[in-house]
Amino acid sequence: MKDTIPTAETASRRPEPAARGGRPRRRKLTFDRVTFFLAFLGVPLAIFVIFVLIPFGQAIFWAMTDWRGFSPDYNFVGFDNFTKMFQDDIFLKALRNVALLAVFVPLVTLTLALGVAVAITLGGPSKGPVRGIRGASFYRIVSFFPYVVPAIIVGLIWAQMYDPNAGLLNGVLTGLGLDRFETFAWLGEKATAMPALMFVIIWGLVGFYAVLFIAAIKGVPAELYEAARIDGAGRLRTTVSITLPAIRDSVQTAYIYLGIAALDAFVYVQAMVPNGGPDNSTLTISQRLFNVAFAKQQFGYATAMGVVLAVVTLVFAALVFLVNRLTGGGEGESKRKAPGSKARRAAAEGGAG
């Protein structure tokens, strides 16, 4: 057995003496460390404060005034705008509408996007290597195409498609023998206005999230799918037991983004039903905010609506994170996996010894 001779290099690697309580001493603040903190922590924090926190604070202030938007004069009214808002039947209906959009649009969009992604990546033959359906690249391009078109253009196109007199949809249905749809107003009927709007939003967004899920699924080891195939698992079972847990973080992120888009949905609604639809059945908070601010010149009241919309968006994101955490996602899942990983490492070391 060879004796080890301490050198200058090994001596320099000795751990620093611990402070009282067994904690390691803090490193001294050198010029390099200070500049690093300022560049990579200070600058982003300053940008966040200037462009996010300060404007949000200003919005809260203006929401407590009767500012009309085009003059420097205003009076402080406290919470009167918020009290008035929750006594406004039109605003409450807009709040219910965005709640419906936030529930159904992300759920349907992500379900369809996941189905497209699974078919493109894993929907091929059940024998041989795991692969997608034939012509997967073509279907990927076709599904992504609606997302390339700007949302305002999508809304205007579908507004013409839904036209009761010269719309393509009614023309196709009439050609199939459904005469009752000859002059049917899809966006003019209370029962169909909101579903028609949801369909357009889903049609415009599903391709992007399908491509997002395709990229996530390609990161899952193929050995897992091959093992599931050997065990006799079908495509549905494989999707539920392997694909979904593996891309859980991507699904969570997509759900938050889609929920935020659905809570706003201003572009689609304004392009298709600028008047809020029959009996305000498609009116959103952002659309109500826009009309109150620029048509009625009540910018203080409109700003209060914007603050409520921001709070609703934050609550929605928090609920998604909470549900994901309670159902075993995030850090909780990593902590459960950690003991097993440590045990495998210990067994490997023991076997090597």
Coordinates of C-alpha atoms in Angstrom, one line a residue:
M1 CA 0.0 0.0 0.0
K2 CA 1.5 3.3 -1.1
D3 CA 1.8 6.2 1.3
T4 CA 0.1 9.4 0.2
I5 CA 2.2 12.5 0.4
P6 CA 0.3 15.7 0.8
T7 CA 1.1 18.3 -1.8
A8 CA 0.3 22.0 -2.2
E9 CA -2.6 21.1 -4.5
T10 CA -4.2 18.6 -2.0
A11 CA -3.6 20.9 0.9
S12 CA -5.4 23.7 -0.9
R13 CA -8.4 21.4 -1.2
R14 CA -8.9 21.0 2.5
P15 CA -12.3 22.0 3.7
E16 CA -12.7 25.3 5.4
P17 CA -13.1 25.2 9.1
A18 CA -16.7 25.2 10.2
A19 CA -18.3 28.0 12.1
R20 CA -20.1 27.6 15.4
G21 CA -23.0 25.1 15.2
G22 CA -21.3 23.0 12.5
R23 CA -22.2 25.2 9.6
P24 CA -19.6 26.1 7.0
R25 CA -18.4 29.6 6.9
R26 CA -19.8 31.9 4.4
R27 CA -17.5 32.9 1.5
K28 CA -16.3 36.4 1.4
L29 CA -17.9 38.8 -1.0
T30 CA -15.3 39.4 -3.7
F31 CA -15.6 41.7 -6.6
D32 CA -16.3 38.8 -9.0
R33 CA -19.1 37.5 -6.8
V34 CA -20.7 40.9 -6.4
T35 CA -20.6 41.6 -10.1
F36 CA -22.1 38.1 -10.8
F37 CA -25.0 38.7 -8.5
L38 CA -25.7 42.2 -9.9
A39 CA -25.5 41.0 -13.5
F40 CA -27.5 37.7 -13.2
L41 CA -29.8 38.5 -10.3
G42 CA -30.0 42.3 -9.9
V43 CA -30.7 43.1 -13.5
P44 CA -33.6 40.6 -13.9
L45 CA -35.0 41.6 -10.6
A46 CA -34.9 45.3 -11.5
I47 CA -36.6 44.5 -14.9
F48 CA -39.3 42.5 -13.0
V49 CA -39.9 45.3 -10.5
I50 CA -40.0 48.1 -13.2
F51 CA -42.1 46.4 -15.8
V52 CA -44.3 44.1 -13.6
L53 CA -44.6 45.1 -10.0
I54 CA -44.7 48.9 -10.4
P55 CA -47.3 48.9 -13.3
F56 CA -49.4 46.5 -11.2
G57 CA -49.2 48.8 -8.2
Q58 CA -50.2 51.7 -10.5
A59 CA -53.1 49.7 -11.8
I60 CA -54.3 49.1 -8.2
F61 CA -54.1 52.9 -7.5
W62 CA -56.0 53.9 -10.7
A63 CA -58.6 51.3 -9.9
M64 CA -59.4 53.2 -6.8
T65 CA -60.1 56.5 -8.7
D66 CA -62.7 57.8 -11.1
W67 CA -60.1 58.7 -13.7
R68 CA -61.7 59.2 -17.1
G69 CA -58.5 58.5 -19.1
F70 CA -58.2 61.7 -21.1
S71 CA -57.7 64.3 -18.4
P72 CA -55.3 64.7 -15.4
D73 CA -58.2 65.2 -13.0
Y74 CA -59.4 62.3 -10.9
N75 CA -60.9 61.7 -7.4
F76 CA -60.0 58.9 -5.1
V77 CA -63.0 56.6 -4.5
G78 CA -61.5 53.7 -2.6
F79 CA -63.1 50.4 -3.3
D80 CA -66.3 51.8 -4.9
N81 CA -65.2 50.6 -8.4
F82 CA -64.8 47.0 -7.0
T83 CA -68.2 47.2 -5.2
K84 CA -69.8 48.5 -8.4
M85 CA -68.2 45.8 -10.4
F86 CA -69.6 42.9 -8.4
Q87 CA -73.0 44.4 -8.6
D88 CA -72.8 44.7 -12.4
D89 CA -74.8 41.9 -14.0
I90 CA -72.9 42.3 -17.3
F91 CA -69.5 41.9 -15.6
L92 CA -70.7 38.9 -13.6
K93 CA -71.8 37.3 -16.9
A94 CA -68.5 38.0 -18.4
L95 CA -66.8 36.4 -15.4
R96 CA -68.9 33.3 -15.9
N97 CA -68.0 33.2 -19.5
V98 CA -64.3 33.3 -19.0
A99 CA -64.7 30.6 -16.3
L100 CA -66.3 28.4 -18.9
L101 CA -63.5 29.1 -21.4
A102 CA -60.8 28.4 -18.7
V103 CA -62.4 25.0 -18.0
F104 CA -63.3 23.7 -21.4
V105 CA -60.7 25.2 -23.8
P106 CA -57.6 23.9 -22.0
L107 CA -59.1 20.5 -21.3
V108 CA -60.3 19.8 -24.9
T109 CA -57.3 21.4 -26.5
L110 CA -54.8 19.4 -24.5
T111 CA -56.8 16.2 -25.0
L112 CA -56.8 16.6 -28.8
A113 CA -53.2 17.7 -28.8
L114 CA -52.1 14.7 -26.8
G115 CA -54.0 12.4 -29.1
V116 CA -52.4 13.9 -32.2
A117 CA -48.9 13.7 -30.6
V118 CA -49.3 10.1 -29.5
A119 CA -50.6 9.1 -33.0
I120 CA -47.7 10.9 -34.7
T121 CA -45.0 9.5 -32.4
L122 CA -46.3 6.2 -31.2
G123 CA -49.3 5.3 -33.4
G124 CA -47.4 3.1 -35.8
P125 CA -47.5 -0.7 -36.2
S126 CA -47.6 -2.7 -33.0
K127 CA -44.7 -4.9 -34.2
G128 CA -41.1 -3.8 -34.7
P129 CA -39.6 -0.6 -33.3
V130 CA -41.8 2.0 -31.7
R131 CA -42.7 4.6 -34.3
G132 CA -45.4 6.9 -35.4
I133 CA -48.0 6.6 -38.1
R134 CA -47.0 6.8 -41.8
G135 CA -46.7 10.3 -43.0
A136 CA -46.2 11.7 -39.5
S137 CA -44.3 14.8 -40.8
F138 CA -47.2 15.7 -43.1
Y139 CA -49.7 15.5 -40.2
R140 CA -47.4 17.5 -37.9
I141 CA -47.3 20.3 -40.5
V142 CA -51.0 20.3 -41.1
S143 CA -51.8 20.3 -37.4
F144 CA -49.4 23.2 -36.7
F145 CA -50.6 25.4 -39.7
P146 CA -53.6 27.1 -37.9
Y147 CA -51.2 28.4 -35.2
V148 CA -49.1 30.1 -37.8
V149 CA -52.0 32.2 -38.9
P150 CA -52.5 35.3 -36.6
A151 CA -55.4 35.0 -34.2
I152 CA -57.2 38.0 -35.6
I153 CA -57.1 36.5 -39.1
V154 CA -58.4 33.2 -37.7
G155 CA -61.3 35.0 -36.0
L156 CA -62.2 36.9 -39.2
I157 CA -62.1 33.8 -41.4
W158 CA -64.3 31.8 -39.1
A159 CA -66.7 34.8 -38.7
Q160 CA -67.2 34.5 -42.5
M161 CA -67.5 30.7 -42.2
Y162 CA -70.3 31.1 -39.7
D163 CA -72.1 33.7 -41.7
P164 CA -75.8 32.7 -41.8
N165 CA -76.4 33.9 -45.4
A166 CA -73.2 33.2 -47.3
G167 CA -71.1 31.1 -44.9
L168 CA -69.3 28.0 -46.0
L169 CA -70.5 26.0 -43.0
N170 CA -74.2 26.5 -43.7
G171 CA -73.6 25.9 -47.4
V172 CA -71.9 22.5 -46.7
L173 CA -74.6 21.4 -44.3
T174 CA -77.4 22.5 -46.7
G175 CA -75.7 20.6 -49.4
L176 CA -75.8 17.5 -47.3
G177 CA -79.6 17.8 -47.0
L178 CA -79.8 19.6 -43.7
D179 CA -82.1 22.4 -44.8
R180 CA -82.7 23.8 -41.3
F181 CA -79.1 25.2 -41.4
E182 CA -79.7 27.2 -44.6
T183 CA -79.8 30.5 -42.7
F184 CA -78.7 29.4 -39.2
A185 CA -76.9 32.1 -37.3
W186 CA -74.2 30.2 -35.3
L187 CA -72.9 33.3 -33.6
G188 CA -76.4 34.8 -33.3
E189 CA -78.0 32.0 -31.2
K190 CA -77.4 31.9 -27.5
A191 CA -77.2 28.1 -27.5
T192 CA -74.4 27.9 -30.2
A193 CA -72.5 31.1 -29.9
M194 CA -70.2 30.0 -27.0
P195 CA -69.5 26.5 -28.4
A196 CA -68.8 28.0 -31.9
L197 CA -66.3 30.4 -30.3
M198 CA -64.6 27.6 -28.3
F199 CA -64.3 25.5 -31.4
V200 CA -62.4 28.3 -33.2
I201 CA -60.0 28.9 -30.2
I202 CA -59.3 25.2 -29.9
W203 CA -58.8 24.9 -33.7
G204 CA -56.3 27.7 -33.6
L205 CA -54.2 26.4 -30.7
V206 CA -54.3 22.6 -30.8
G207 CA -51.5 22.4 -33.4
F208 CA -48.9 24.2 -31.3
Y209 CA -49.5 22.1 -28.2
A210 CA -49.4 18.9 -30.3
V211 CA -45.9 19.9 -31.5
L212 CA -45.0 20.7 -27.9
F213 CA -46.1 17.2 -26.7
I214 CA -44.4 15.5 -29.7
A215 CA -41.1 17.0 -28.6
A216 CA -41.7 15.9 -25.0
I217 CA -42.7 12.4 -26.0
K218 CA -39.5 12.0 -28.1
G219 CA -37.6 12.6 -24.8
V220 CA -39.1 9.5 -23.2
P221 CA -36.8 6.4 -23.5
A222 CA -38.0 4.0 -26.1
E223 CA -37.2 1.1 -23.8
L224 CA -40.2 2.0 -21.6
Y225 CA -42.6 1.6 -24.6
E226 CA -40.9 -1.6 -25.7
A227 CA -41.2 -3.1 -22.3
A228 CA -44.9 -2.1 -22.1
R229 CA -45.5 -3.6 -25.5
I230 CA -43.9 -6.9 -24.3
D231 CA -46.1 -6.9 -21.3
G232 CA -49.2 -6.6 -23.6
A233 CA -50.2 -3.0 -22.8
G234 CA -52.3 -1.4 -25.5
R235 CA -51.9 2.1 -26.8
L236 CA -54.4 3.6 -24.3
R237 CA -52.8 1.9 -21.4
T238 CA -49.3 3.0 -22.6
T239 CA -50.5 6.6 -22.9
V240 CA -52.0 6.7 -19.4
S241 CA -49.3 4.8 -17.6
I242 CA -46.1 5.9 -19.4
T243 CA -46.6 8.9 -21.6
L244 CA -48.7 11.1 -19.3
P245 CA -46.5 10.7 -16.2
A246 CA -43.3 11.2 -18.3
I247 CA -44.5 14.5 -19.8
R248 CA -46.4 15.7 -16.8
D249 CA -44.5 19.0 -16.5
S250 CA -45.1 19.9 -20.1
V251 CA -48.8 19.2 -19.6
Q252 CA -48.9 21.5 -16.6
T253 CA -47.1 24.3 -18.4
A254 CA -49.4 24.0 -21.4
Y255 CA -52.5 24.0 -19.2
I256 CA -51.4 27.3 -17.5
Y257 CA -50.7 28.9 -20.9
L258 CA -54.0 27.8 -22.3
G259 CA -55.9 28.9 -19.3
I260 CA -54.4 32.4 -19.5
A261 CA -55.2 32.5 -23.2
A262 CA -58.8 31.4 -22.5
L263 CA -59.3 33.9 -19.7
D264 CA -58.4 36.7 -22.1
A265 CA -59.5 35.4 -25.6
F266 CA -60.0 39.1 -26.6
V267 CA -58.7 38.8 -30.1
Y268 CA -61.0 35.8 -31.1
V269 CA -64.1 37.3 -29.4
Q270 CA -63.6 40.8 -30.8
A271 CA -63.1 39.5 -34.3
M272 CA -66.1 37.2 -34.3
V273 CA -68.7 38.7 -31.9
P274 CA -67.6 42.3 -31.1
N275 CA -70.9 43.0 -29.5
G276 CA -70.6 40.2 -26.9
G277 CA -72.9 37.8 -28.6
P278 CA -76.6 37.3 -28.0
D279 CA -77.5 38.3 -24.4
N280 CA -73.7 38.7 -23.8
S281 CA -73.3 35.0 -24.0
T282 CA -69.7 35.3 -25.3
L283 CA -68.7 38.5 -23.6
T284 CA -65.3 38.3 -21.8
I285 CA -63.8 40.4 -19.1
S286 CA -61.2 41.9 -21.4
Q287 CA -63.9 42.8 -23.9
R288 CA -66.1 44.4 -21.2
L289 CA -63.0 46.3 -20.0
F290 CA -62.3 47.6 -23.5
N291 CA -65.8 48.8 -24.0
V292 CA -66.0 50.5 -20.6
A293 CA -62.7 52.2 -21.0
F294 CA -62.9 53.5 -24.6
A295 CA -66.7 53.7 -25.2
K296 CA -67.7 55.1 -21.8
Q297 CA -64.4 56.7 -20.8
Q298 CA -64.4 55.1 -17.4
F299 CA -60.8 54.2 -17.2
G300 CA -60.7 53.9 -13.4
Y301 CA -63.6 51.4 -13.5
A302 CA -62.0 49.5 -16.4
T303 CA -58.7 49.3 -14.5
A304 CA -60.5 47.7 -11.6
M305 CA -61.7 45.0 -14.0
G306 CA -58.1 44.5 -15.2
V307 CA -57.0 44.0 -11.6
V308 CA -59.7 41.4 -11.0
L309 CA -58.7 39.7 -14.3
A310 CA -55.0 39.6 -13.2
V311 CA -56.0 38.2 -9.8
V312 CA -58.2 35.5 -11.4
T313 CA -55.3 34.6 -13.7
L314 CA -52.9 34.2 -10.7
V315 CA -55.5 32.1 -8.8
F316 CA -55.9 29.9 -11.8
A317 CA -52.2 29.3 -12.1
A318 CA -51.9 28.6 -8.4
L319 CA -54.7 26.1 -8.6
V320 CA -53.0 24.2 -11.4
F321 CA -49.8 24.1 -9.5
L322 CA -51.6 23.0 -6.3
V323 CA -53.5 20.2 -8.1
N324 CA -50.3 19.0 -9.7
R325 CA -48.6 18.9 -6.4
L326 CA -51.4 17.2 -4.6
T327 CA -51.7 14.5 -7.3
G328 CA -48.0 13.6 -7.0
G329 CA -46.3 15.9 -9.5
G330 CA -43.4 18.4 -9.1
E331 CA -41.1 18.1 -6.1
G332 CA -43.2 15.5 -4.4
E333 CA -42.6 13.0 -7.2
S334 CA -38.9 13.7 -7.2
K335 CA -38.7 13.1 -3.5
R336 CA -40.5 9.8 -3.9
K337 CA -38.1 8.7 -6.6
A338 CA -35.0 9.8 -4.6
P339 CA -35.0 6.9 -2.1
G340 CA -35.2 4.3 -4.8
S341 CA -32.4 5.9 -6.7
K342 CA -30.2 6.0 -3.5
A343 CA -31.0 2.3 -2.9
R344 CA -30.0 1.4 -6.4
R345 CA -26.8 3.3 -6.1
A346 CA -26.0 1.6 -2.8
A347 CA -26.7 -1.8 -4.2
A348 CA -24.5 -1.1 -7.2
E349 CA -21.6 0.1 -4.9
G350 CA -22.1 -3.0 -2.7
G351 CA -22.0 -5.2 -5.8
A352 CA -18.8 -3.5 -7.0
G353 CA -17.2 -3.9 -3.6

